[in-house]
GROMACS .gro file of C-alpha atoms in nm:
model
  310
    1MET     CA    1   0.495  -2.081   1.264
    2GLU     CA    2   0.339  -1.897   0.971
    3LYS     CA    3   0.560  -1.657   0.781
    4LYS     CA    4   0.498  -1.282   0.797
    5LEU     CA    5   0.608  -1.033   0.533
    6ILE     CA    6   0.778  -0.707   0.631
    7PHE     CA    7   0.765  -0.414   0.391
    8GLY     CA    8   0.774  -0.037   0.358
    9HIS     CA    9   0.562   0.192   0.141
   10LYS     CA   10   0.507   0.191  -0.235
   11ASN     CA   11   0.774   0.364  -0.442
   12PRO     CA   12   1.018   0.270  -0.166
   13ASP     CA   13   1.299   0.498  -0.059
   14THR     CA   14   1.616   0.397   0.121
   15ASP     CA   15   1.450   0.400   0.464
   16SER     CA   16   1.164   0.178   0.347
   17ILE     CA   17   1.387  -0.091   0.199
   18CYS     CA   18   1.658  -0.076   0.463
   19SER     CA   19   1.403  -0.083   0.747
   20ALA     CA   20   1.243  -0.397   0.603
   21LEU     CA   21   1.582  -0.568   0.579
   22VAL     CA   22   1.690  -0.450   0.924
   23TYR     CA   23   1.369  -0.544   1.105
   24ALA     CA   24   1.367  -0.883   0.934
   25ASP     CA   25   1.719  -0.941   1.069
   26LEU     CA   26   1.613  -0.850   1.423
   27LYS     CA   27   1.288  -1.048   1.413
   28THR     CA   28   1.467  -1.354   1.274
   29LYS     CA   29   1.722  -1.340   1.555
   30LEU     CA   30   1.434  -1.323   1.801
   31GLY     CA   31   1.288  -1.643   1.657
   32ALA     CA   32   1.023  -1.509   1.416
   33ASN     CA   33   0.952  -1.643   1.068
   34VAL     CA   34   0.962  -1.331   0.851
   35GLU     CA   35   1.072  -1.217   0.507
   36PRO     CA   36   1.149  -0.861   0.392
   37VAL     CA   37   0.990  -0.759   0.062
   38ARG     CA   38   0.945  -0.435  -0.130
   39LEU     CA   39   0.656  -0.265  -0.308
   40GLY     CA   40   0.849  -0.109  -0.594
   41VAL     CA   41   1.177  -0.068  -0.775
   42VAL     CA   42   1.508   0.001  -0.602
   43SER     CA   43   1.628   0.360  -0.649
   44SER     CA   44   1.982   0.452  -0.751
   45GLU     CA   45   2.054   0.574  -0.399
   46THR     CA   46   1.930   0.253  -0.237
   47GLN     CA   47   2.118   0.038  -0.489
   48PHE     CA   48   2.437   0.225  -0.400
   49VAL     CA   49   2.375   0.136  -0.035
   50LEU     CA   50   2.300  -0.230  -0.105
   51ASP     CA   51   2.606  -0.264  -0.326
   52TYR     CA   52   2.831  -0.088  -0.075
   53PHE     CA   53   2.735  -0.317   0.211
   54LYS     CA   54   2.690  -0.626  -0.012
   55VAL     CA   55   2.328  -0.688   0.078
   56ALA     CA   56   2.074  -0.829  -0.168
   57ALA     CA   57   1.757  -0.630  -0.234
   58PRO     CA   58   1.432  -0.781  -0.101
   59ARG     CA   59   1.218  -0.936  -0.371
   60GLN     CA   60   0.943  -0.719  -0.518
   61VAL     CA   61   0.575  -0.801  -0.468
   62GLU     CA   62   0.253  -0.637  -0.581
   63THR     CA   63   0.017  -0.823  -0.349
   64VAL     CA   64   0.063  -1.002  -0.018
   65ALA     CA   65  -0.263  -1.181   0.066
   66ASN     CA   66  -0.177  -1.457  -0.181
   67GLU     CA   67   0.130  -1.539   0.032
   68VAL     CA   68   0.057  -1.467   0.400
   69ASN     CA   69  -0.218  -1.386   0.646
   70GLU     CA   70  -0.020  -1.141   0.859
   71VAL     CA   71   0.216  -0.854   0.771
   72ILE     CA   72   0.441  -0.603   0.942
   73LEU     CA   73   0.461  -0.246   0.814
   74VAL     CA   74   0.771  -0.029   0.841
   75ASP     CA   75   0.813   0.338   0.745
   76HIS     CA   76   0.441   0.385   0.673
   77ASN     CA   77   0.093   0.324   0.806
   78GLU     CA   78  -0.143   0.492   0.561
   79ARG     CA   79  -0.338   0.233   0.366
   80GLN     CA   80  -0.311   0.401   0.026
   81GLN     CA   81   0.070   0.387   0.055
   82SER     CA   82   0.074   0.014   0.131
   83ALA     CA   83   0.022  -0.311  -0.061
   84ASN     CA   84  -0.271  -0.308  -0.301
   85ASP     CA   85  -0.451  -0.579  -0.103
   86ILE     CA   86  -0.356  -0.461   0.245
   87GLU     CA   87  -0.722  -0.484   0.352
   88GLN     CA   88  -0.711  -0.861   0.300
   89VAL     CA   89  -0.438  -0.931   0.557
   90GLN     CA   90  -0.391  -0.862   0.925
   91VAL     CA   91  -0.137  -0.596   1.020
   92VAL     CA   92   0.028  -0.724   1.336
   93GLU     CA   93   0.304  -0.463   1.377
   94VAL     CA   94   0.388  -0.112   1.261
   95ILE     CA   95   0.722   0.064   1.311
   96ASP     CA   96   0.701   0.417   1.174
   97HIS     CA   97   0.801   0.782   1.211
   98HIS     CA   98   0.525   0.952   1.008
   99ARG     CA   99   0.182   1.090   1.087
  100ILE     CA  100  -0.088   0.834   1.160
  101ALA     CA  101  -0.378   0.850   0.916
  102ASN     CA  102  -0.630   0.624   0.742
  103PHE     CA  103  -0.532   0.337   0.969
  104GLU     CA  104  -0.740   0.104   1.181
  105THR     CA  105  -0.735  -0.266   1.265
  106SER     CA  106  -0.989  -0.514   1.395
  107ASN     CA  107  -0.735  -0.672   1.631
  108PRO     CA  108  -0.476  -0.538   1.877
  109LEU     CA  109  -0.126  -0.492   1.737
  110TYR     CA  110   0.222  -0.368   1.824
  111PHE     CA  111   0.233  -0.008   1.699
  112ARG     CA  112   0.547   0.197   1.753
  113ALA     CA  113   0.562   0.546   1.608
  114GLU     CA  114   0.817   0.802   1.724
  115PRO     CA  115   0.880   1.160   1.605
  116VAL     CA  116   1.232   1.100   1.481
  117GLY     CA  117   1.391   1.153   1.143
  118CYS     CA  118   1.409   0.792   1.034
  119THR     CA  119   1.253   0.452   1.102
  120THR     CA  120   1.591   0.287   1.154
  121THR     CA  121   1.659   0.522   1.446
  122ILE     CA  122   1.371   0.343   1.618
  123LEU     CA  123   1.495   0.002   1.505
  124LYS     CA  124   1.839   0.072   1.651
  125LYS     CA  125   1.672   0.118   1.991
  126MET     CA  126   1.492  -0.211   1.945
  127TYR     CA  127   1.822  -0.397   1.893
  128LYS     CA  128   1.945  -0.252   2.221
  129GLU     CA  129   1.618  -0.323   2.403
  130ASN     CA  130   1.637  -0.686   2.295
  131ASP     CA  131   2.011  -0.711   2.369
  132VAL     CA  132   2.090  -0.808   2.008
  133GLU     CA  133   2.422  -0.706   1.856
  134ILE     CA  134   2.409  -0.500   1.538
  135PRO     CA  135   2.615  -0.657   1.254
  136GLN     CA  136   2.835  -0.431   1.040
  137ALA     CA  137   2.621  -0.453   0.724
  138ILE     CA  138   2.298  -0.396   0.920
  139ALA     CA  139   2.456  -0.091   1.084
  140GLY     CA  140   2.543   0.034   0.736
  141LEU     CA  141   2.183  -0.005   0.621
  142MET     CA  142   2.051   0.179   0.925
  143LEU     CA  143   2.305   0.459   0.886
  144SER     CA  144   2.222   0.496   0.517
  145ALA     CA  145   1.851   0.526   0.591
  146ILE     CA  146   1.917   0.801   0.845
  147ILE     CA  147   2.143   0.987   0.601
  148SER     CA  148   1.877   0.960   0.331
  149ASP     CA  149   1.581   1.070   0.541
  150THR     CA  150   1.765   1.357   0.712
  151LEU     CA  151   1.975   1.473   0.416
  152LEU     CA  152   2.295   1.396   0.604
  153LEU     CA  153   2.155   1.524   0.937
  154LYS     CA  154   2.057   1.864   0.789
  155SER     CA  155   1.682   1.820   0.751
  156PRO     CA  156   1.444   1.979   1.007
  157THR     CA  157   1.317   1.624   1.070
  158CYS     CA  158   1.654   1.532   1.219
  159THR     CA  159   1.658   1.492   1.597
  160GLU     CA  160   1.936   1.449   1.851
  161GLN     CA  161   1.844   1.081   1.856
  162ASP     CA  162   1.911   1.053   1.481
  163VAL     CA  163   2.246   1.231   1.516
  164ALA     CA  164   2.360   1.008   1.801
  165ALA     CA  165   2.242   0.695   1.621
  166ALA     CA  166   2.416   0.797   1.297
  167HIS     CA  167   2.754   0.851   1.463
  168GLU     CA  168   2.733   0.523   1.654
  169LEU     CA  169   2.621   0.329   1.346
  170ALA     CA  170   2.896   0.483   1.130
  171GLU     CA  171   3.151   0.348   1.375
  172ILE     CA  172   2.999  -0.001   1.367
  173ALA     CA  173   2.971   0.011   0.987
  174GLY     CA  174   3.331   0.128   0.954
  175VAL     CA  175   3.264   0.435   0.739
  176ASN     CA  176   3.331   0.807   0.761
  177LEU     CA  177   2.988   0.960   0.814
  178GLU     CA  178   3.036   1.278   0.611
  179GLN     CA  179   3.236   1.123   0.329
  180TYR     CA  180   3.013   0.820   0.285
  181GLY     CA  181   2.696   1.024   0.330
  182LEU     CA  182   2.779   1.276   0.058
  183GLU     CA  183   2.884   1.000  -0.180
  184MET     CA  184   2.557   0.819  -0.116
  185LEU     CA  185   2.338   1.128  -0.162
  186LYS     CA  186   2.516   1.219  -0.486
  187ALA     CA  187   2.454   0.867  -0.616
  188GLY     CA  188   2.085   0.919  -0.555
  189ALA     CA  189   2.088   1.270  -0.703
  190ASP     CA  190   2.221   1.152  -1.039
  191LEU     CA  191   1.901   1.171  -1.242
  192SER     CA  192   2.057   1.181  -1.588
  193ASP     CA  193   1.936   0.835  -1.687
  194LYS     CA  194   1.585   0.864  -1.542
  195THR     CA  195   1.273   0.878  -1.757
  196ILE     CA  196   0.993   1.123  -1.677
  197ALA     CA  197   0.784   0.837  -1.539
  198GLN     CA  198   1.072   0.732  -1.314
  199LEU     CA  199   1.127   1.084  -1.185
  200LEU     CA  200   0.762   1.109  -1.084
  201SER     CA  201   0.744   0.767  -0.920
  202LEU     CA  202   1.085   0.736  -0.751
  203ASP     CA  203   0.950   0.869  -0.424
  204ALA     CA  204   0.580   0.948  -0.456
  205LYS     CA  205   0.311   0.915  -0.190
  206GLU     CA  206  -0.063   0.973  -0.187
  207PHE     CA  207  -0.233   1.158   0.098
  208GLN     CA  208  -0.589   1.234   0.195
  209MET     CA  209  -0.599   1.594   0.317
  210GLY     CA  210  -0.950   1.674   0.432
  211SER     CA  211  -1.164   1.611   0.125
  212ALA     CA  212  -0.868   1.657  -0.110
  213LYS     CA  213  -0.674   1.374  -0.272
  214VAL     CA  214  -0.311   1.477  -0.299
  215GLU     CA  215   0.004   1.313  -0.433
  216ILE     CA  216   0.347   1.445  -0.346
  217ALA     CA  217   0.659   1.326  -0.529
  218GLN     CA  218   1.010   1.430  -0.442
  219VAL     CA  219   1.354   1.389  -0.596
  220ASN     CA  220   1.693   1.511  -0.477
  221ALA     CA  221   1.924   1.686  -0.720
  222VAL     CA  222   2.263   1.854  -0.721
  223ASP     CA  223   2.133   2.091  -0.991
  224VAL     CA  224   1.753   2.133  -1.004
  225ASN     CA  225   1.778   2.249  -1.366
  226ASP     CA  226   1.873   1.894  -1.462
  227VAL     CA  227   1.511   1.811  -1.384
  228LEU     CA  228   1.330   2.138  -1.451
  229GLY     CA  229   1.481   2.159  -1.797
  230ARG     CA  230   1.224   1.890  -1.883
  231GLN     CA  231   0.932   2.077  -1.730
  232ALA     CA  232   0.700   2.055  -2.032
  233GLU     CA  233   0.732   1.675  -2.033
  234LEU     CA  234   0.691   1.666  -1.656
  235GLU     CA  235   0.372   1.872  -1.666
  236ALA     CA  236   0.219   1.654  -1.937
  237ALA     CA  237   0.293   1.340  -1.738
  238ILE     CA  238   0.170   1.493  -1.411
  239SER     CA  239  -0.153   1.608  -1.576
  240ALA     CA  240  -0.211   1.253  -1.698
  241ILE     CA  241  -0.161   1.118  -1.344
  242VAL     CA  242  -0.398   1.379  -1.201
  243ALA     CA  243  -0.667   1.278  -1.451
  244GLU     CA  244  -0.611   0.905  -1.405
  245LYS     CA  245  -0.622   0.910  -1.025
  246GLY     CA  246  -0.871   1.192  -0.981
  247LEU     CA  247  -0.623   1.398  -0.781
  248ASP     CA  248  -0.693   1.750  -0.660
  249LEU     CA  249  -0.322   1.828  -0.647
  250PHE     CA  250   0.006   1.673  -0.758
  251LEU     CA  251   0.308   1.849  -0.609
  252PHE     CA  252   0.647   1.754  -0.749
  253ALA     CA  253   0.930   1.880  -0.526
  254VAL     CA  254   1.281   1.897  -0.669
  255THR     CA  255   1.514   1.936  -0.371
  256ASP     CA  256   1.860   2.091  -0.403
  257ILE     CA  257   2.076   1.885  -0.166
  258LEU     CA  258   2.353   2.147  -0.168
  259ASN     CA  259   2.145   2.460  -0.098
  260ASN     CA  260   1.864   2.294   0.102
  261ASP     CA  261   1.579   2.452  -0.098
  262SER     CA  262   1.318   2.297  -0.324
  263VAL     CA  263   1.135   2.398  -0.638
  264GLY     CA  264   0.775   2.283  -0.641
  265VAL     CA  265   0.580   2.206  -0.959
  266ALA     CA  266   0.209   2.208  -0.876
  267ILE     CA  267  -0.062   2.072  -1.107
  268GLY     CA  268  -0.432   2.026  -1.035
  269LYS     CA  269  -0.745   2.223  -0.952
  270ALA     CA  270  -0.615   2.279  -0.598
  271ALA     CA  271  -0.271   2.406  -0.701
  272HIS     CA  272  -0.356   2.738  -0.534
  273ALA     CA  273  -0.321   2.556  -0.199
  274VAL     CA  274   0.055   2.556  -0.255
  275GLU     CA  275   0.051   2.933  -0.301
  276MET     CA  276  -0.148   2.977   0.020
  277ALA     CA  277   0.065   2.731   0.217
  278TYR     CA  278   0.399   2.890   0.131
  279ASN     CA  279   0.298   3.248   0.048
  280VAL     CA  280   0.436   3.213  -0.303
  281THR     CA  281   0.308   3.273  -0.654
  282LEU     CA  282   0.321   2.991  -0.903
  283VAL     CA  283   0.478   3.106  -1.228
  284ASP     CA  284   0.453   2.851  -1.507
  285ASN     CA  285   0.314   2.617  -1.240
  286LYS     CA  286   0.630   2.634  -1.029
  287ALA     CA  287   0.772   2.822  -0.731
  288VAL     CA  288   1.082   2.816  -0.514
  289LEU     CA  289   1.008   2.679  -0.165
  290LYS     CA  290   1.287   2.833   0.042
  291GLY     CA  291   1.432   2.608   0.308
  292VAL     CA  292   1.189   2.327   0.230
  293VAL     CA  293   1.356   1.985   0.211
  294SER     CA  294   1.129   1.754   0.410
  295ARG     CA  295   0.802   1.620   0.275
  296LYS     CA  296   0.715   1.474   0.614
  297LYS     CA  297   0.765   1.789   0.821
  298GLN     CA  298   0.755   2.085   0.581
  299ILE     CA  299   0.511   1.979   0.310
  300VAL     CA  300   0.251   1.729   0.434
  301PRO     CA  301   0.153   1.909   0.760
  302VAL     CA  302   0.158   2.254   0.598
  303LEU     CA  303  -0.063   2.145   0.309
  304THR     CA  304  -0.289   1.944   0.539
  305ASP     CA  305  -0.352   2.256   0.750
  306THR     CA  306  -0.408   2.464   0.437
  307PHE     CA  307  -0.667   2.223   0.297
  308ALA     CA  308  -0.840   2.218   0.635
  309SER     CA  309  -0.883   2.595   0.614
  310LEU     CA  310  -1.021   2.603   0.259
   0.00000   0.00000   0.00000
């Protein structure tokens, strides 16, 4: 049986890495030959999770075609967010909770996408469907991914399914949901030791929105001024990325995890799309995006619709 690699998107967040580990556990128990890998560095938040539940990080890869013929994608489906050589392998499964875009295959596959707050919410169902018991550490990984993606069940992406899954998984993992969740989010929001390059790549994704090429990066912070105090450096680095990649827009969202707002820094010839999308005025290339915490639900669809109307 040939091995298959399981991985999430580039610049992986907690859901991407935990989903790869979790699905590899389930697939292995069902008799498959799989290995979880990652397409980027482990963030502070994710490292906190891995350390807490004593789980080793998947190894990092840049390409996959040199190792396997078939892969399984979790927490993403858009080609530009995947492995650099994704076109050279066959995607045989996708487990995701995002929009479906820039994706097609030459062969049939198992594709499961549900409008929930986190990929591991779907994976929890799959354990139950296959009558496989969830180990304590795996429950901890799934819970952590839900906490991360839903900002401790407060994001508009959060569904009743996520809430129910989180409470059940917290019990299996043996943690207090609120206490552990806040500790985990604060670990991820400590940006004091991050370089400008790290801030912009910790959780960045590229999107095709109509004819526009857009990149959206997001970081969580307890105090947004810890990040925005370095705005001049941020803008210089963002401008360099825009030029290098030929982007129409780079939106950097700094999300306040305590007040549930974000400040957006918009650079590029299409920066006015942010003003139109949120009815704001960019001052010094930035604006407060009230109540905006979710890239998936409050940024990507809103900007996609705005670009479609331009």
